[in-house]
PDB file of C-alpha atoms in Angstrom:
ATOM      1  CA  MET U   1      10.788  -1.151 -28.866  1.00  0.00           C
ATOM      2  CA  ARG U   2       9.296   2.238 -29.179  1.00  0.00           C
ATOM      3  CA  GLY U   3      10.333   4.886 -26.735  1.00  0.00           C
ATOM      4  CA  LYS U   4       6.782   5.619 -25.550  1.00  0.00           C
ATOM      5  CA  ARG U   5       6.058   2.000 -24.748  1.00  0.00           C
ATOM      6  CA  SER U   6       9.465   1.619 -23.058  1.00  0.00           C
ATOM      7  CA  LYS U   7       8.760   4.575 -20.718  1.00  0.00           C
ATOM      8  CA  ALA U   8       5.279   3.229 -19.910  1.00  0.00           C
ATOM      9  CA  TYR U   9       6.756  -0.167 -18.965  1.00  0.00           C
ATOM     10  CA  LYS U  10       9.484   1.422 -16.853  1.00  0.00           C
ATOM     11  CA  LYS U  11       6.913   3.461 -14.991  1.00  0.00           C
ATOM     12  CA  LEU U  12       4.660   0.417 -14.492  1.00  0.00           C
ATOM     13  CA  MET U  13       7.511  -1.668 -13.056  1.00  0.00           C
ATOM     14  CA  GLY U  14       8.377   1.248 -10.798  1.00  0.00           C
ATOM     15  CA  ALA U  15       4.843   1.002  -9.367  1.00  0.00           C
ATOM     16  CA  TYR U  16       5.326  -2.739  -8.750  1.00  0.00           C
ATOM     17  CA  HIS U  17       8.647  -1.927  -7.040  1.00  0.00           C
ATOM     18  CA  GLN U  18       7.119   0.640  -4.616  1.00  0.00           C
ATOM     19  CA  THR U  19       3.837  -1.068  -3.870  1.00  0.00           C
ATOM     20  CA  PHE U  20       4.581  -4.852  -3.985  1.00  0.00           C
ATOM     21  CA  GLY U  21       8.352  -4.989  -3.368  1.00  0.00           C
ATOM     22  CA  PHE U  22       9.497  -6.377  -6.734  1.00  0.00           C
ATOM     23  CA  ARG U  23      13.314  -6.498  -7.177  1.00  0.00           C
ATOM     24  CA  GLU U  24      15.768  -7.569  -9.853  1.00  0.00           C
ATOM     25  CA  PRO U  25      16.295 -10.125 -11.181  1.00  0.00           C
ATOM     26  CA  TYR U  26      12.588 -10.640 -11.889  1.00  0.00           C
ATOM     27  CA  GLN U  27      11.370 -14.188 -11.615  1.00  0.00           C
ATOM     28  CA  VAL U  28       9.400 -14.863 -14.773  1.00  0.00           C
ATOM     29  CA  LEU U  29       7.253 -17.999 -14.781  1.00  0.00           C
ATOM     30  CA  LEU U  30       6.790 -19.308 -18.370  1.00  0.00           C
ATOM     31  CA  ASP U  31       4.240 -21.815 -19.661  1.00  0.00           C
ATOM     32  CA  SER U  32       4.590 -24.118 -22.671  1.00  0.00           C
ATOM     33  CA  GLU U  33       2.454 -21.960 -24.924  1.00  0.00           C
ATOM     34  CA  MET U  34       4.753 -18.967 -24.404  1.00  0.00           C
ATOM     35  CA  ILE U  35       7.757 -21.073 -25.469  1.00  0.00           C
ATOM     36  CA  LYS U  36       5.992 -22.308 -28.554  1.00  0.00           C
ATOM     37  CA  GLU U  37       4.856 -18.776 -29.570  1.00  0.00           C
ATOM     38  CA  ALA U  38       8.361 -17.277 -29.046  1.00  0.00           C
ATOM     39  CA  THR U  39       9.935 -20.066 -31.117  1.00  0.00           C
ATOM     40  CA  LYS U  40       7.385 -19.517 -33.850  1.00  0.00           C
ATOM     41  CA  CYS U  41       8.236 -15.792 -33.926  1.00  0.00           C
ATOM     42  CA  THR U  42      11.989 -16.547 -33.731  1.00  0.00           C
ATOM     43  CA  MET U  43      12.239 -14.493 -30.577  1.00  0.00           C
ATOM     44  CA  GLU U  44      14.960 -14.997 -27.958  1.00  0.00           C
ATOM     45  CA  LEU U  45      13.066 -15.069 -24.712  1.00  0.00           C
ATOM     46  CA  PRO U  46      15.604 -13.793 -22.132  1.00  0.00           C
ATOM     47  CA  PRO U  47      16.616 -10.643 -24.036  1.00  0.00           C
ATOM     48  CA  ALA U  48      13.034  -9.850 -24.950  1.00  0.00           C
ATOM     49  CA  LEU U  49      11.906 -10.225 -21.337  1.00  0.00           C
ATOM     50  CA  GLU U  50      14.695  -7.898 -20.161  1.00  0.00           C
ATOM     51  CA  ARG U  51      13.689  -5.247 -22.714  1.00  0.00           C
ATOM     52  CA  THR U  52      10.024  -5.522 -21.656  1.00  0.00           C
ATOM     53  CA  LEU U  53      10.590  -5.506 -17.904  1.00  0.00           C
ATOM     54  CA  ARG U  54      13.426  -2.928 -18.090  1.00  0.00           C
ATOM     55  CA  GLY U  55      15.738  -5.089 -15.929  1.00  0.00           C
ATOM     56  CA  LYS U  56      17.468  -8.344 -15.408  1.00  0.00           C
ATOM     57  CA  VAL U  57      15.257 -11.509 -15.457  1.00  0.00           C
ATOM     58  CA  LYS U  58      15.382 -15.076 -14.218  1.00  0.00           C
ATOM     59  CA  PRO U  59      13.201 -17.319 -16.466  1.00  0.00           C
ATOM     60  CA  LEU U  60      11.537 -20.267 -14.701  1.00  0.00           C
ATOM     61  CA  ILE U  61       9.461 -23.196 -15.918  1.00  0.00           C
ATOM     62  CA  THR U  62       7.567 -25.812 -13.941  1.00  0.00           C
ATOM     63  CA  GLN U  63       7.978 -29.521 -14.231  1.00  0.00           C
ATOM     64  CA  CYS U  64       4.412 -29.915 -15.465  1.00  0.00           C
ATOM     65  CA  SER U  65       5.035 -27.473 -18.301  1.00  0.00           C
ATOM     66  CA  ILE U  66       8.076 -29.457 -19.519  1.00  0.00           C
ATOM     67  CA  ARG U  67       6.068 -32.659 -19.348  1.00  0.00           C
ATOM     68  CA  HIS U  68       3.418 -30.995 -21.561  1.00  0.00           C
ATOM     69  CA  LEU U  69       6.109 -30.191 -24.104  1.00  0.00           C
ATOM     70  CA  TYR U  70       7.339 -33.863 -24.075  1.00  0.00           C
ATOM     71  CA  ALA U  71       3.737 -35.017 -24.620  1.00  0.00           C
ATOM     72  CA  LEU U  72       3.405 -33.053 -27.875  1.00  0.00           C
ATOM     73  CA  SER U  73       2.995 -34.962 -31.072  1.00  0.00           C
ATOM     74  CA  ALA U  74       6.059 -34.764 -33.298  1.00  0.00           C
ATOM     75  CA  ALA U  75       3.881 -34.909 -36.438  1.00  0.00           C
ATOM     76  CA  GLU U  76       1.842 -31.888 -35.418  1.00  0.00           C
ATOM     77  CA  ASN U  77       4.820 -29.992 -33.941  1.00  0.00           C
ATOM     78  CA  PRO U  78       7.970 -30.424 -36.040  1.00  0.00           C
ATOM     79  CA  SER U  79       9.856 -28.031 -33.670  1.00  0.00           C
ATOM     80  CA  LYS U  80       9.211 -30.204 -30.652  1.00  0.00           C
ATOM     81  CA  GLU U  81      12.887 -30.766 -29.928  1.00  0.00           C
ATOM     82  CA  ARG U  82      13.513 -27.059 -30.227  1.00  0.00           C
ATOM     83  CA  PHE U  83      10.800 -26.395 -27.704  1.00  0.00           C
ATOM     84  CA  ILE U  84      12.298 -28.879 -25.260  1.00  0.00           C
ATOM     85  CA  ASP U  85      15.861 -27.507 -25.644  1.00  0.00           C
ATOM     86  CA  ILE U  86      14.689 -23.960 -24.893  1.00  0.00           C
ATOM     87  CA  ALA U  87      12.701 -25.116 -21.851  1.00  0.00           C
ATOM     88  CA  LYS U  88      15.767 -27.024 -20.528  1.00  0.00           C
ATOM     89  CA  SER U  89      17.851 -23.822 -20.712  1.00  0.00           C
ATOM     90  CA  PHE U  90      15.624 -22.239 -18.072  1.00  0.00           C
ATOM     91  CA  GLU U  91      15.707 -22.874 -14.346  1.00  0.00           C
ATOM     92  CA  ARG U  92      13.355 -25.622 -13.206  1.00  0.00           C
ATOM     93  CA  ARG U  93      10.691 -24.611 -10.682  1.00  0.00           C
ATOM     94  CA  LYS U  94       9.770 -27.599  -8.594  1.00  0.00           C
ATOM     95  CA  CYS U  95       6.012 -28.069  -8.313  1.00  0.00           C
ATOM     96  CA  ASN U  96       6.149 -31.521  -6.694  1.00  0.00           C
ATOM     97  CA  HIS U  97       3.737 -32.912  -9.349  1.00  0.00           C
ATOM     98  CA  HIS U  98       6.298 -35.155 -11.028  1.00  0.00           C
ATOM     99  CA  GLU U  99       5.076 -38.160  -8.965  1.00  0.00           C
ATOM    100  CA  LEU U 100       1.770 -38.049 -10.760  1.00  0.00           C
ATOM    101  CA  GLU U 101       1.231 -40.259 -13.785  1.00  0.00           C
ATOM    102  CA  GLU U 102      -0.152 -37.354 -15.844  1.00  0.00           C
ATOM    103  CA  PRO U 103       0.959 -33.755 -15.514  1.00  0.00           C
ATOM    104  CA  LEU U 104      -1.534 -31.343 -14.024  1.00  0.00           C
ATOM    105  CA  PRO U 105      -3.136 -28.686 -16.242  1.00  0.00           C
ATOM    106  CA  GLU U 106      -0.803 -25.685 -16.297  1.00  0.00           C
ATOM    107  CA  LYS U 107      -3.482 -23.485 -14.731  1.00  0.00           C
ATOM    108  CA  GLU U 108      -3.700 -25.687 -11.630  1.00  0.00           C
ATOM    109  CA  CYS U 109       0.133 -26.032 -11.504  1.00  0.00           C
ATOM    110  CA  PHE U 110       0.615 -22.262 -11.638  1.00  0.00           C
ATOM    111  CA  GLU U 111      -2.063 -21.717  -9.036  1.00  0.00           C
ATOM    112  CA  SER U 112      -0.361 -24.124  -6.581  1.00  0.00           C
ATOM    113  CA  VAL U 113       3.111 -22.659  -7.182  1.00  0.00           C
ATOM    114  CA  ALA U 114       2.479 -18.917  -7.367  1.00  0.00           C
ATOM    115  CA  ILE U 115      -0.617 -18.189  -5.199  1.00  0.00           C
ATOM    116  CA  LYS U 116      -0.360 -18.436  -1.438  1.00  0.00           C
ATOM    117  CA  ASN U 117      -3.309 -17.194   0.653  1.00  0.00           C
ATOM    118  CA  GLY U 118      -4.581 -15.130  -2.265  1.00  0.00           C
ATOM    119  CA  GLN U 119      -1.239 -13.342  -2.698  1.00  0.00           C
ATOM    120  CA  ASN U 120       1.684 -13.479  -5.116  1.00  0.00           C
ATOM    121  CA  LYS U 121       4.025 -14.418  -2.242  1.00  0.00           C
ATOM    122  CA  HIS U 122       7.202 -15.055  -4.362  1.00  0.00           C
ATOM    123  CA  ARG U 123       6.627 -12.004  -6.644  1.00  0.00           C
ATOM    124  CA  TYR U 124       6.406 -13.928  -9.935  1.00  0.00           C
ATOM    125  CA  VAL U 125       5.931 -12.303 -13.304  1.00  0.00           C
ATOM    126  CA  ILE U 126       3.586 -14.537 -15.345  1.00  0.00           C
ATOM    127  CA  ALA U 127       4.423 -14.974 -19.047  1.00  0.00           C
ATOM    128  CA  SER U 128       1.648 -17.012 -20.503  1.00  0.00           C
ATOM    129  CA  GLN U 129      -0.372 -17.303 -23.731  1.00  0.00           C
ATOM    130  CA  ASP U 130      -3.146 -19.221 -22.022  1.00  0.00           C
ATOM    131  CA  ARG U 131      -6.242 -17.098 -21.413  1.00  0.00           C
ATOM    132  CA  GLU U 132      -7.358 -19.148 -18.421  1.00  0.00           C
ATOM    133  CA  ILE U 133      -4.032 -18.596 -16.674  1.00  0.00           C
ATOM    134  CA  ARG U 134      -4.104 -14.843 -17.372  1.00  0.00           C
ATOM    135  CA  GLY U 135      -7.734 -14.678 -16.149  1.00  0.00           C
ATOM    136  CA  LEU U 136      -6.759 -16.482 -12.943  1.00  0.00           C
ATOM    137  CA  PHE U 137      -3.987 -13.956 -12.089  1.00  0.00           C
ATOM    138  CA  ARG U 138      -6.114 -10.902 -12.983  1.00  0.00           C
ATOM    139  CA  GLU U 139      -7.874 -11.448  -9.638  1.00  0.00           C
ATOM    140  CA  ILE U 140      -4.604 -11.508  -7.693  1.00  0.00           C
ATOM    141  CA  PRO U 141      -3.010  -8.169  -6.716  1.00  0.00           C
ATOM    142  CA  GLY U 142       0.608  -7.542  -7.653  1.00  0.00           C
ATOM    143  CA  VAL U 143       1.045  -9.958 -10.604  1.00  0.00           C
ATOM    144  CA  PRO U 144       2.632  -8.504 -13.783  1.00  0.00           C
ATOM    145  CA  SER U 145       1.444 -10.357 -16.856  1.00  0.00           C
ATOM    146  CA  ILE U 146       3.302 -10.693 -20.230  1.00  0.00           C
ATOM    147  CA  ILE U 147       1.911 -11.841 -23.571  1.00  0.00           C
ATOM    148  CA  ILE U 148       3.093 -12.012 -27.193  1.00  0.00           C
ATOM    149  CA  ASN U 149       0.766 -10.327 -29.675  1.00  0.00           C
ATOM    150  CA  ARG U 150       1.676 -10.172 -33.364  1.00  0.00           C
ATOM    151  CA  SER U 151       5.315 -11.003 -32.713  1.00  0.00           C
ATOM    152  CA  VAL U 152       5.564  -8.202 -30.090  1.00  0.00           C
ATOM    153  CA  MET U 153       6.044  -8.861 -26.365  1.00  0.00           C
ATOM    154  CA  ILE U 154       3.651  -6.744 -24.323  1.00  0.00           C
ATOM    155  CA  LEU U 155       3.420  -6.027 -20.628  1.00  0.00           C
ATOM    156  CA  GLU U 156      -0.265  -5.818 -19.698  1.00  0.00           C
ATOM    157  CA  PRO U 157      -1.556  -2.848 -17.619  1.00  0.00           C
ATOM    158  CA  MET U 158      -1.963  -3.225 -13.886  1.00  0.00           C
ATOM    159  CA  ASN U 159      -5.121  -5.127 -13.025  1.00  0.00           C
ATOM    160  CA  GLU U 160      -7.967  -3.676 -10.955  1.00  0.00           C
ATOM    161  CA  ALA U 161      -6.997  -5.608  -7.795  1.00  0.00           C
ATOM    162  CA  SER U 162      -3.486  -4.215  -7.958  1.00  0.00           C
ATOM    163  CA  LYS U 163      -4.758  -0.650  -8.478  1.00  0.00           C
ATOM    164  CA  PHE U 164      -7.131  -0.945  -5.519  1.00  0.00           C
ATOM    165  CA  LYS U 165      -4.339  -2.142  -3.195  1.00  0.00           C
ATOM    166  CA  ARG U 166      -1.948   0.526  -4.486  1.00  0.00           C
ATOM    167  CA  ASP U 167      -4.496   3.308  -3.850  1.00  0.00           C
ATOM    168  CA  GLY U 168      -5.235   1.926  -0.381  1.00  0.00           C
ATOM    169  CA  MET U 169      -1.498   1.922   0.543  1.00  0.00           C
ATOM    170  CA  GLU U 170      -1.087   5.481  -0.734  1.00  0.00           C
ATOM    171  CA  ARG U 171      -4.040   6.582   1.424  1.00  0.00           C
ATOM    172  CA  GLU U 172      -2.527   4.893   4.450  1.00  0.00           C
ATOM    173  CA  LYS U 173       0.852   6.596   3.869  1.00  0.00           C
ATOM    174  CA  PHE U 174      -0.905   9.924   3.488  1.00  0.00           C
ATOM    175  CA  LEU U 175      -2.891   9.548   6.672  1.00  0.00           C
ATOM    176  CA  LYS U 176       0.099   8.261   8.582  1.00  0.00           C
ATOM    177  CA  GLY U 177       2.098  11.293   7.430  1.00  0.00           C
ATOM    178  CA  ILE U 178      -0.652  13.642   8.732  1.00  0.00           C
ATOM    179  CA  VAL U 179      -0.695  11.834  12.128  1.00  0.00           C
ATOM    180  CA  ASP U 180       3.083  11.954  12.374  1.00  0.00           C
ATOM    181  CA  VAL U 181       3.059  15.730  11.670  1.00  0.00           C
ATOM    182  CA  ARG U 182       0.428  16.289  14.319  1.00  0.00           C
ATOM    183  CA  ALA U 183       2.274  14.145  16.892  1.00  0.00           C
ATOM    184  CA  ALA U 184       5.473  16.059  16.257  1.00  0.00           C
ATOM    185  CA  ASP U 185       3.701  19.385  16.598  1.00  0.00           C
ATOM    186  CA  LYS U 186       2.130  18.236  19.885  1.00  0.00           C
ATOM    187  CA  ALA U 187       5.542  17.052  21.197  1.00  0.00           C
ATOM    188  CA  LEU U 188       7.073  20.416  20.254  1.00  0.00           C
ATOM    189  CA  ARG U 189       4.389  22.413  22.078  1.00  0.00           C
ATOM    190  CA  LYS U 190       4.793  20.181  25.127  1.00  0.00           C
ATOM    191  CA  ARG U 191       8.604  20.711  25.093  1.00  0.00           C
ATOM    192  CA  LYS U 192       8.150  24.454  24.951  1.00  0.00           C
ATOM    193  CA  ARG U 193       5.666  24.361  27.806  1.00  0.00           C
ATOM    194  CA  GLU U 194       8.098  22.365  29.958  1.00  0.00           C
ATOM    195  CA  ASP U 195      10.961  24.772  29.210  1.00  0.00           C
ATOM    196  CA  GLU U 196       8.833  27.728  30.258  1.00  0.00           C
ATOM    197  CA  GLU U 197       7.878  25.938  33.539  1.00  0.00           C
ATOM    198  CA  ASP U 198      11.538  25.169  34.246  1.00  0.00           C
ATOM    199  CA  GLY U 199      12.368  28.846  33.731  1.00  0.00           C
ATOM    200  CA  GLU U 200       9.629  29.950  36.119  1.00  0.00           C
ATOM    201  CA  ASN U 201      10.776  27.500  38.786  1.00  0.00           C
ATOM    202  CA  ALA U 202      14.362  28.645  38.431  1.00  0.00           C
ATOM    203  CA  GLU U 203      13.319  32.273  39.003  1.00  0.00           C
ATOM    204  CA  SER U 204      11.328  31.407  42.086  1.00  0.00           C
ATOM    205  CA  ASP U 205      14.302  29.648  43.678  1.00  0.00           C
ATOM    206  CA  GLY U 206      15.954  33.070  44.072  1.00  0.00           C
ATOM    207  CA  VAL U 207      19.638  33.239  44.977  1.00  0.00           C
ATOM    208  CA  GLU U 208      21.799  30.258  44.065  1.00  0.00           C
ATOM    209  CA  GLY U 209      25.456  30.119  45.128  1.00  0.00           C
ATOM    210  CA  GLY U 210      25.394  33.718  46.359  1.00  0.00           C
ATOM    211  CA  ALA U 211      24.424  35.186  43.008  1.00  0.00           C
ATOM    212  CA  VAL U 212      21.008  36.261  41.850  1.00  0.00           C
ATOM    213  CA  LYS U 213      19.847  34.619  38.709  1.00  0.00           C
ATOM    214  CA  GLU U 214      19.301  37.136  36.038  1.00  0.00           C
ATOM    215  CA  LYS U 215      16.682  36.777  33.429  1.00  0.00           C
ATOM    216  CA  LYS U 216      17.915  36.252  29.954  1.00  0.00           C
ATOM    217  CA  LYS U 217      17.369  39.356  27.910  1.00  0.00           C
ATOM    218  CA  LYS U 218      15.227  38.795  24.955  1.00  0.00           C
ATOM    219  CA  LYS U 219      16.600  39.924  21.702  1.00  0.00           C
ATOM    220  CA  LYS U 220      14.704  42.801  20.237  1.00  0.00           C
ATOM    221  CA  ARG U 221      13.362  42.062  16.845  1.00  0.00           C
ATOM    222  CA  GLY U 222      12.998  44.831  14.380  1.00  0.00           C
ATOM    223  CA  PRO U 223      14.589  46.383  11.321  1.00  0.00           C
ATOM    224  CA  LYS U 224      18.315  45.686  11.283  1.00  0.00           C
ATOM    225  CA  GLY U 225      20.951  48.257  10.443  1.00  0.00           C
ATOM    226  CA  PRO U 226      22.848  48.271   7.180  1.00  0.00           C
ATOM    227  CA  ASN U 227      25.632  45.884   6.544  1.00  0.00           C
ATOM    228  CA  PRO U 228      28.826  47.582   7.713  1.00  0.00           C
ATOM    229  CA  LEU U 229      30.776  46.008   4.929  1.00  0.00           C
ATOM    230  CA  SER U 230      28.480  47.519   2.278  1.00  0.00           C
ATOM    231  CA  VAL U 231      28.538  51.097   3.731  1.00  0.00           C
ATOM    232  CA  LYS U 232      31.030  53.461   2.273  1.00  0.00           C
ATOM    233  CA  LYS U 233      33.549  54.704   4.801  1.00  0.00           C
ATOM    234  CA  SER U 234      33.564  58.463   5.591  1.00  0.00           C
ATOM    235  CA  THR U 235      36.674  60.221   4.357  1.00  0.00           C
ATOM    236  CA  LYS U 236      38.217  62.919   6.688  1.00  0.00           C
ATOM    237  CA  LYS U 237      38.615  66.320   4.973  1.00  0.00           C
ATOM    238  CA  PRO U 238      42.071  67.990   5.391  1.00  0.00           C
ATOM    239  CA  ASP U 239      41.942  70.826   7.911  1.00  0.00           C
ATOM    240  CA  GLY U 240      43.225  74.040   6.300  1.00  0.00           C
ATOM    241  CA  SER U 241      43.389  75.905   9.592  1.00  0.00           C
ATOM    242  CA  SER U 242      46.182  73.811  10.934  1.00  0.00           C
ATOM    243  CA  LYS U 243      49.474  75.611  10.876  1.00  0.00           C
ATOM    244  CA  PRO U 244      52.826  73.989  10.433  1.00  0.00           C
ATOM    245  CA  PRO U 245      54.903  73.842  13.598  1.00  0.00           C
ATOM    246  CA  LYS U 246      57.372  76.675  14.163  1.00  0.00           C
ATOM    247  CA  LYS U 247      60.945  75.981  13.379  1.00  0.00           C
ATOM    248  CA  ALA U 248      63.363  75.985  16.200  1.00  0.00           C
ATOM    249  CA  ALA U 249      65.818  78.781  16.501  1.00  0.00           C
ATOM    250  CA  GLU U 250      69.204  78.157  15.064  1.00  0.00           C
ATOM    251  CA  GLY U 251      71.160  78.805  18.185  1.00  0.00           C
ATOM    252  CA  ASP U 252      69.009  76.875  20.586  1.00  0.00           C
ATOM    253  CA  PRO U 253      70.531  73.402  21.274  1.00  0.00           C
ATOM    254  CA  ASP U 254      67.264  72.102  22.758  1.00  0.00           C
ATOM    255  CA  GLY U 255      65.308  72.948  19.709  1.00  0.00           C
ATOM    256  CA  GLN U 256      62.883  75.082  21.722  1.00  0.00           C
ATOM    257  CA  VAL U 257      61.416  78.354  20.339  1.00  0.00           C
ATOM    258  CA  LYS U 258      62.264  81.414  22.447  1.00  0.00           C
ATOM    259  CA  LYS U 259      59.495  83.726  23.466  1.00  0.00           C
ATOM    260  CA  ARG U 260      59.733  87.255  22.112  1.00  0.00           C
ATOM    261  CA  ARG U 261      59.475  90.089  24.565  1.00  0.00           C
ATOM    262  CA  LYS U 262      56.559  92.460  24.046  1.00  0.00           C
ATOM    263  CA  ARG U 263      56.839  96.126  24.981  1.00  0.00           C
ATOM    264  CA  LYS U 264      53.911  97.720  26.818  1.00  0.00           C
ATOM    265  CA  HIS U 265      52.746 101.191  25.677  1.00  0.00           C
ATOM    266  CA  TRP U 266      51.307 103.708  28.158  1.00  0.00           C
ATOM    267  CA  LYS U 267      49.589 107.000  27.717  1.00  0.00           C
ATOM    268  CA  GLY U 268      51.183 110.278  28.860  1.00  0.00           C
ATOM    269  CA  ARG U 269      49.619 113.435  30.037  1.00  0.00           C
ATOM    270  CA  ASP U 270      48.995 114.610  26.480  1.00  0.00           C
ATOM    271  CA  GLY U 271      47.212 111.411  25.627  1.00  0.00           C
ATOM    272  CA  VAL U 272      49.869 110.425  23.139  1.00  0.00           C
ATOM    273  CA  GLY U 273      51.138 106.972  23.431  1.00  0.00           C
ATOM    274  CA  GLN U 274      54.761 106.749  24.617  1.00  0.00           C
ATOM    275  CA  GLU U 275      57.052 103.834  25.337  1.00  0.00           C
ATOM    276  CA  ALA U 276      57.225 102.766  28.889  1.00  0.00           C
ATOM    277  CA  PRO U 277      60.420 104.098  30.611  1.00  0.00           C
ATOM    278  CA  VAL U 278      63.181 101.754  31.250  1.00  0.00           C
ATOM    279  CA  GLU U 279      63.940 101.072  34.838  1.00  0.00           C
ATOM    280  CA  GLY U 280      66.545 103.527  36.105  1.00  0.00           C
ATOM    281  CA  ALA U 281      66.244 105.921  33.187  1.00  0.00           C
ATOM    282  CA  SER U 282      63.971 108.409  35.102  1.00  0.00           C
ATOM    283  CA  SER U 283      66.493 108.815  37.961  1.00  0.00           C
ATOM    284  CA  ILE U 284      69.282 109.704  35.478  1.00  0.00           C
ATOM    285  CA  GLU U 285      67.203 112.254  33.636  1.00  0.00           C
ATOM    286  CA  ASN U 286      66.055 113.971  36.836  1.00  0.00           C
ATOM    287  CA  ALA U 287      69.515 114.181  38.339  1.00  0.00           C
ATOM    288  CA  PRO U 288      70.938 117.837  38.602  1.00  0.00           C
ATOM    289  CA  ALA U 289      73.601 118.764  36.154  1.00  0.00           C
ATOM    290  CA  MET U 290      77.121 118.880  37.347  1.00  0.00           C
ATOM    291  CA  ASP U 291      78.985 122.146  36.832  1.00  0.00           C
TER     292      ASP U 291
END
C-alpha cells in the first residue's frame, strides 16, 4: 500500500474514532460478493482489512450471506467450496433469518442487522461489492465502506451524512467551549467581588481580640532592582594612611609603650628661646657665695 493512501486511511479512521466512537478491533460485516472477489484476486481478507483500516479487525458474516454461498451453482462457480470455507472461518453474525425457507436478500439482511433508528448502532464497517448495499449505507452517518477495485482494497471517503454530523458536533464543542470560558470568567469576577466585600466588612468590625486589624500593604509594582547575584561585588582599596602599630619597649613587661616627656620652651627677656628652668635650680644659682 502506498504511503500517501495509508496516511489518508489513518486520518479517516481517526475521524471515525473521534466523531462516532469507533474502537479496535473493528467489526467488519462482509457479504458474499466480497468473499468471491477476494478469492478471485487471491487476497487474504483479514490481513488486507487490517492494512486498510490501520488496526485490528473482527470479520463477521451473516447467516443469510452463507446461505447465498451454499445456493451457488457448482458448474458456474468452481471455487464454491473455497468460498464456503473462507466464510466459515469468520465469526457468524446472527440475523435470525435462518428459520425462513429462503434467505433474505443481503441488502435487507444488512439493513435489519446494522441499522437501528437510522444509526449505525454497533459501529460496523461494511465491506461489500454490492452497489445497492453501499448505496443504502451512504445515507447513514458513521458507516465506513470498503470495496475491492482492480485487486486493490479501498476505503471509501466519508459520506455526506457523516460529514454533516461531524461538522455539527465540532460546532457544538466550539460553542460549548466559549460558554464554559464565559462562565468561568463570570465566576472569577464574582469571587473577587465577594473577597473585596469580605475585606470591607472585616475593616468595619474594628478591633478584634484587643488588636486593631491592619490593612494588608499592597506590593508596589515597578521596575525591579538588579539581581544581586549578577552584580559585581565592590572591592575595598587598601588604606595607605594606616600606620603599623608601635612596637612595645623592650623593658616593659606589660608590652605598653611609654610616653616620652616633652620639654616646654619659654621666651626670656631678650626674646631668645631658652629652656625652662628646672625646679630648685633658680634657688641654687641665686644663693650667696660662701667665703
